[in-house]
């Protein structure tokens, strides 16, 4: 018997209109049991709206939400068995940490003694057992966010919903929390939806990523798929950095740009195209047999610590190349001639004009 991954959460034709504005036209999505899925997209693309609809904080204008095959579209929030963590933490300021965490259990009529024990365990899970008697305002941002996480997990929800939970933390703490949240999610085996506009969070923490734009799914795939085989130019640009060259495909299928022939692993339809190549996939001083070789002249060099960015003038345009900083690198100077090289798989080609 083949064991197909079990579907847990399903959105079917979910649509949302605020007055006359159709924010989400029609969304279909399926999340498997135990996986963590990211909703990734720019501000305003509908991530929070979709999450709130899953949670039951908003009702969709159209469509259905199913959990384990059961239609829960009309089910009130507290009957949905979901935990939610907000960007703003949304802790109760007048309650101490322990009471904040126990609150959801009290609401579910869990006896006081048991609620206390479970709240303590949840706080220990996020390493905050020692701060149980503090008020939220006596905690740092990262600590408050961990309280919010404990509060969501203590009710042992079947689905955990996180809305930009790391956006208000500084960079170092964000890195730590990424690892912690992912570890907690994997240990508990909980199904999770993680909303973020940060591609690093989406790629590093989640099993699969939904790239959203204007209330629609641009691509739904593993981190590797959306990064290596972006379905659209929008995805390629949003998930990582790219160079963009204008090119054409002839009726024989030959791809030309920057005054010369290029090779792509993509099957190409004739016409005008945009060619995207990631800066770190390009070698600066190609000496071997690369599928793509382009001569150019270094026009600027920018040192940014762990990376060096080279802008290279090529026929009809400029290509940025990124290299990891190395001590043994032979120094290049502005004005030097270089031979850029990259593989056919790294030449991403899309119909011209796609944003
Ligand atoms: N209550 C509301 N009334 C009217 N428009 C809203 C409301 N909530 C969200 N929107 C609009 O819906 C769009 C998507 O918002 P949102 O889901 O918050 O985006 P994201 O979380 O991806 O940044 C935005 O254009 C936003 O202005
Ligand atoms: Mg949002």
XYZ file of C-alpha atoms and ligand atoms in Angstrom:
383
model
C 0.000 0.000 0.000
C 1.306 3.441 -0.822
C 0.992 5.893 2.008
C 0.218 9.243 0.431
C 0.802 12.084 2.875
C -2.379 12.715 4.758
C -4.163 15.953 3.930
C -4.980 17.996 7.021
C -6.106 21.466 6.012
C -7.779 22.346 2.751
C -8.954 25.634 1.272
C -11.420 25.300 -1.583
C -12.252 28.316 -3.719
C -11.713 30.684 -0.813
C -12.553 34.239 -1.830
C -12.526 37.432 0.185
C -14.011 40.776 -0.736
C -13.932 43.841 1.481
C -16.819 45.880 0.108
C -16.190 46.203 -3.600
C -12.534 45.224 -3.312
C -11.823 41.621 -4.227
C -8.743 40.932 -2.126
C -8.637 37.171 -2.684
C -10.292 36.007 -5.913
C -10.233 32.230 -5.404
C -7.687 30.295 -3.413
C -7.181 26.517 -3.422
C -4.633 25.013 -1.095
C -3.883 21.746 0.628
C -1.659 21.367 3.703
C -0.492 17.931 4.859
C -0.585 16.654 8.392
C 2.556 17.583 10.302
C 4.064 19.887 7.738
C 4.903 23.545 8.144
C 3.820 25.645 5.197
C 4.858 29.259 4.631
C 2.639 31.901 3.069
C 5.294 34.102 1.493
C 4.632 37.313 -0.367
C 4.927 41.072 -0.317
C 2.942 43.253 2.069
C -0.724 43.444 1.109
C -0.854 40.206 -0.912
C -3.430 38.620 1.400
C -1.381 36.443 3.767
C -2.928 37.682 7.014
C -6.412 37.705 5.513
C -6.041 34.046 4.539
C -4.651 33.085 7.947
C -7.481 34.861 9.774
C -9.975 32.968 7.668
C -8.354 29.661 8.581
C -8.464 30.698 12.262
C -12.090 31.779 12.033
C -11.317 35.399 12.924
C -12.849 36.374 9.575
C -15.435 34.658 7.419
C -14.670 34.140 3.736
C -16.985 35.671 1.149
C -16.858 32.432 -0.825
C -15.488 28.916 -0.558
C -14.874 26.306 2.089
C -12.270 25.431 4.712
C -11.853 21.792 5.598
C -9.887 20.149 8.387
C -9.434 16.405 8.141
C -12.102 16.391 5.422
C -14.674 18.136 7.611
C -16.148 21.467 6.523
C -15.417 23.998 9.285
C -16.240 27.169 7.350
C -19.090 28.077 9.712
C -17.420 26.830 12.889
C -16.673 29.550 15.498
C -13.040 30.270 16.456
C -13.017 28.479 19.811
C -14.323 25.254 18.254
C -11.604 25.105 15.611
C -8.756 23.598 17.612
C -6.209 26.072 16.308
C -3.528 28.064 18.082
C -2.526 31.454 16.771
C 0.549 33.607 17.283
C 0.354 37.249 16.213
C 3.130 39.586 15.148
C 2.137 41.963 17.950
C 2.226 39.126 20.568
C -1.228 40.226 21.834
C -0.548 39.156 25.420
C -2.908 40.280 28.193
C -0.970 43.094 29.900
C -2.615 42.791 33.316
C -1.992 39.036 33.640
C 1.343 37.538 34.517
C 3.067 35.129 32.136
C 1.701 31.968 33.752
C -1.876 33.258 33.642
C -1.484 34.388 30.057
C -0.475 30.877 29.090
C -3.152 29.176 31.218
C -5.912 31.426 29.897
C -6.844 29.284 26.901
C -7.107 26.227 29.138
C -9.413 28.033 31.563
C -11.602 29.049 28.641
C -11.820 25.367 27.765
C -12.816 24.502 31.338
C -9.642 22.613 32.137
C -9.471 22.233 35.974
C -7.249 24.884 37.609
C -4.615 22.457 38.906
C -4.180 20.776 35.525
C -4.156 24.146 33.736
C -1.339 25.296 36.005
C 0.717 22.165 35.361
C 0.273 22.351 31.608
C 1.073 26.081 31.535
C 4.272 25.389 33.473
C 5.255 22.664 31.004
C 4.526 24.917 28.037
C 6.654 27.674 29.544
C 9.502 25.261 30.152
C 9.256 24.164 26.532
C 10.055 27.747 25.463
C 12.615 28.106 28.287
C 10.671 30.657 30.260
C 9.740 28.676 33.351
C 11.734 31.057 35.535
C 9.760 34.121 34.379
C 6.268 32.762 35.030
C 5.409 35.518 37.502
C 6.502 38.488 35.429
C 4.087 40.754 33.597
C 4.469 40.939 29.796
C 5.875 44.478 29.951
C 8.720 43.191 32.137
C 9.898 40.920 29.309
C 11.953 41.538 26.163
C 10.320 41.245 22.744
C 11.766 37.793 22.185
C 10.541 36.576 25.565
C 7.058 37.950 24.910
C 6.996 36.159 21.589
C 7.931 32.895 23.309
C 5.098 33.422 25.821
C 2.739 33.897 22.872
C 4.053 30.652 21.384
C 3.577 28.779 24.691
C 0.067 30.197 24.957
C -0.779 28.936 21.471
C 0.753 25.486 22.015
C -0.574 24.815 25.530
C -4.067 24.024 24.259
C -2.455 21.327 22.070
C -4.143 22.593 18.939
C -4.187 20.449 15.839
C -3.042 23.397 13.728
C -0.688 26.222 14.648
C -1.042 29.543 12.798
C 1.779 32.076 12.983
C 1.521 35.581 11.519
C 4.941 37.196 11.034
C 5.942 36.081 14.540
C 9.560 37.180 14.145
C 9.163 40.560 12.449
C 9.533 42.617 15.615
C 12.714 40.915 16.788
C 16.269 41.987 16.074
C 18.288 39.966 13.574
C 20.198 37.745 15.992
C 17.160 36.814 18.064
C 15.209 36.183 14.872
C 17.794 33.589 13.844
C 17.515 31.842 17.217
C 13.727 31.880 17.198
C 13.644 30.455 13.671
C 15.493 27.401 14.885
C 13.424 27.135 18.095
C 10.042 27.403 16.410
C 10.988 24.869 13.757
C 12.311 22.457 16.414
C 9.122 22.784 18.495
C 6.976 22.243 15.422
C 8.890 19.137 14.413
C 8.978 17.681 17.926
C 5.253 18.103 18.408
C 4.445 17.067 14.837
C 1.880 19.851 14.663
C 0.607 21.124 11.313
C 1.605 24.765 10.977
C 1.032 27.710 8.670
C 3.658 30.414 8.903
C 2.982 33.828 7.367
C 6.015 35.878 6.400
C 7.299 38.391 3.868
C 10.856 37.172 4.566
C 12.132 34.607 2.074
C 14.869 33.403 4.437
C 12.292 32.498 7.086
C 10.097 30.741 4.553
C 12.902 28.748 2.952
C 14.756 27.823 6.121
C 11.828 26.905 8.386
C 9.160 25.399 6.204
C 8.558 22.130 4.358
C 6.707 23.889 1.567
C 6.201 27.470 0.517
C 3.152 29.172 -1.007
C 4.383 32.231 -2.892
C 1.449 34.662 -2.994
C 0.805 37.741 -5.054
C -2.371 39.806 -5.255
C -4.393 37.193 -3.385
C -3.317 34.419 -5.717
C -0.873 31.529 -5.545
C 2.097 32.084 -7.851
C 3.749 28.838 -6.856
C 3.392 26.145 -4.199
C 6.460 23.981 -3.768
C 9.371 22.956 -1.596
C 11.966 25.620 -0.767
C 14.288 24.077 -3.367
C 11.606 24.081 -6.040
C 10.604 27.700 -5.597
C 14.240 28.781 -5.486
C 15.699 26.610 -8.252
C 12.676 26.373 -10.532
C 10.627 29.500 -9.957
C 7.345 29.249 -11.881
C 7.296 32.944 -12.739
C 9.691 35.887 -12.911
C 7.875 37.292 -9.877
C 8.771 34.220 -7.820
C 12.383 34.312 -9.031
C 12.665 37.949 -7.975
C 10.875 37.580 -4.685
C 12.710 34.437 -3.611
C 16.338 35.478 -3.974
C 18.166 38.016 -6.085
C 18.373 37.972 -9.864
C 19.888 39.664 -12.877
C 17.415 40.430 -15.645
C 18.397 40.575 -19.317
C 16.161 41.212 -22.282
C 16.419 38.530 -24.942
C 14.698 36.793 -27.791
C 13.999 33.224 -28.785
C 14.091 32.541 -32.524
C 11.733 30.158 -34.289
C 14.541 27.566 -34.159
C 14.593 27.857 -30.384
C 17.854 29.778 -30.148
C 18.101 32.132 -27.195
C 20.011 35.376 -27.647
C 20.743 38.217 -25.249
C 23.552 40.649 -24.524
C 24.656 40.295 -28.138
C 25.195 36.567 -28.037
C 23.718 33.129 -27.832
C 22.785 31.703 -24.440
C 21.664 28.267 -23.315
C 18.798 27.449 -20.990
C 17.479 24.157 -19.665
C 13.943 25.513 -20.167
C 11.934 24.681 -23.292
C 11.404 27.962 -25.048
C 8.572 29.417 -27.112
C 9.674 31.927 -29.769
C 9.366 35.615 -28.934
C 10.665 38.270 -26.586
C 11.821 36.950 -23.215
C 13.256 38.069 -19.908
C 16.273 36.092 -18.783
C 16.995 35.806 -15.085
C 20.283 34.606 -13.635
C 21.131 34.594 -9.941
C 24.250 36.651 -9.143
C 25.958 33.936 -7.099
C 25.497 31.295 -9.787
C 27.787 33.165 -12.181
C 31.526 32.525 -12.214
C 33.588 35.636 -12.810
C 36.620 34.132 -14.478
C 35.332 31.165 -16.397
C 38.118 29.006 -17.719
C 36.219 25.784 -18.397
C 33.433 24.683 -20.717
C 30.385 26.577 -19.449
C 27.025 26.395 -21.272
C 26.924 30.165 -21.061
C 29.960 32.350 -21.539
C 29.791 36.129 -21.747
C 32.694 38.568 -22.028
C 32.484 41.761 -19.997
C 34.312 44.492 -18.143
C 34.169 45.064 -14.395
C 32.456 48.414 -13.809
C 32.221 48.450 -10.020
C 33.175 46.341 -7.026
C 31.262 46.456 -3.752
C 32.548 44.733 -0.643
C 29.702 43.726 1.683
C 31.493 41.556 4.216
C 30.785 37.927 3.458
C 30.077 38.781 -0.196
C 31.701 40.827 -2.901
C 29.431 42.194 -5.628
C 30.863 42.856 -9.069
C 28.919 44.842 -11.636
C 30.054 43.697 -15.075
C 29.280 45.603 -18.276
C 28.335 43.238 -21.058
C 26.991 43.868 -24.566
C 23.870 45.945 -24.003
C 23.598 45.667 -20.261
C 25.048 44.964 -16.873
C 25.277 41.715 -14.951
C 25.888 41.584 -11.205
C 27.999 38.712 -9.937
C 28.320 37.781 -6.272
C 31.206 35.848 -4.836
C 31.831 34.691 -1.309
C 34.759 36.629 0.125
C 37.935 34.546 0.011
C 41.469 35.384 1.043
C 43.012 33.482 -1.856
C 41.017 35.262 -4.546
C 43.107 36.968 -7.231
C 42.227 40.640 -6.953
C 40.153 42.164 -9.737
C 39.989 45.870 -10.426
C 37.461 48.119 -12.131
C 38.181 48.045 -15.856
C 39.437 44.449 -15.900
C 38.103 42.146 -18.592
C 36.308 39.010 -17.330
C 34.626 35.960 -18.826
C 31.362 35.208 -17.051
C 30.227 31.613 -17.031
C 27.102 29.794 -15.815
C 25.149 26.617 -16.466
C 22.055 26.116 -18.632
C 20.030 25.259 -15.487
C 20.794 28.713 -14.107
C 19.390 30.552 -17.123
C 15.762 31.128 -16.116
C 13.625 32.265 -19.042
C 10.150 33.852 -18.901
C 7.891 35.590 -21.420
C 8.931 39.255 -21.678
C 7.249 41.808 -19.467
C 6.149 39.491 -16.656
C 6.661 41.394 -13.448
N -10.678 44.725 7.105
C -10.271 45.123 5.898
N -10.975 45.988 5.147
C -10.576 46.371 3.930
N -9.439 45.936 3.339
C -8.677 45.084 4.022
C -9.030 44.628 5.329
N -8.063 43.763 5.751
C -7.158 43.701 4.758
N -7.518 44.477 3.719
C -6.784 44.621 2.461
O -6.577 43.332 1.940
C -5.294 43.240 1.336
C -4.510 42.101 1.941
O -4.199 42.420 3.270
P -3.394 41.441 4.227
O -4.030 40.106 4.186
O -3.281 42.098 5.556
O -1.977 41.376 3.514
P -0.591 40.790 4.033
O -0.809 40.121 5.338
O -0.138 39.876 2.959
O 0.332 41.980 4.157
C -4.635 44.586 1.491
O -4.813 45.314 0.313
C -5.401 45.199 2.641
O -5.400 46.590 2.539
Mg 0.044 40.545 7.200
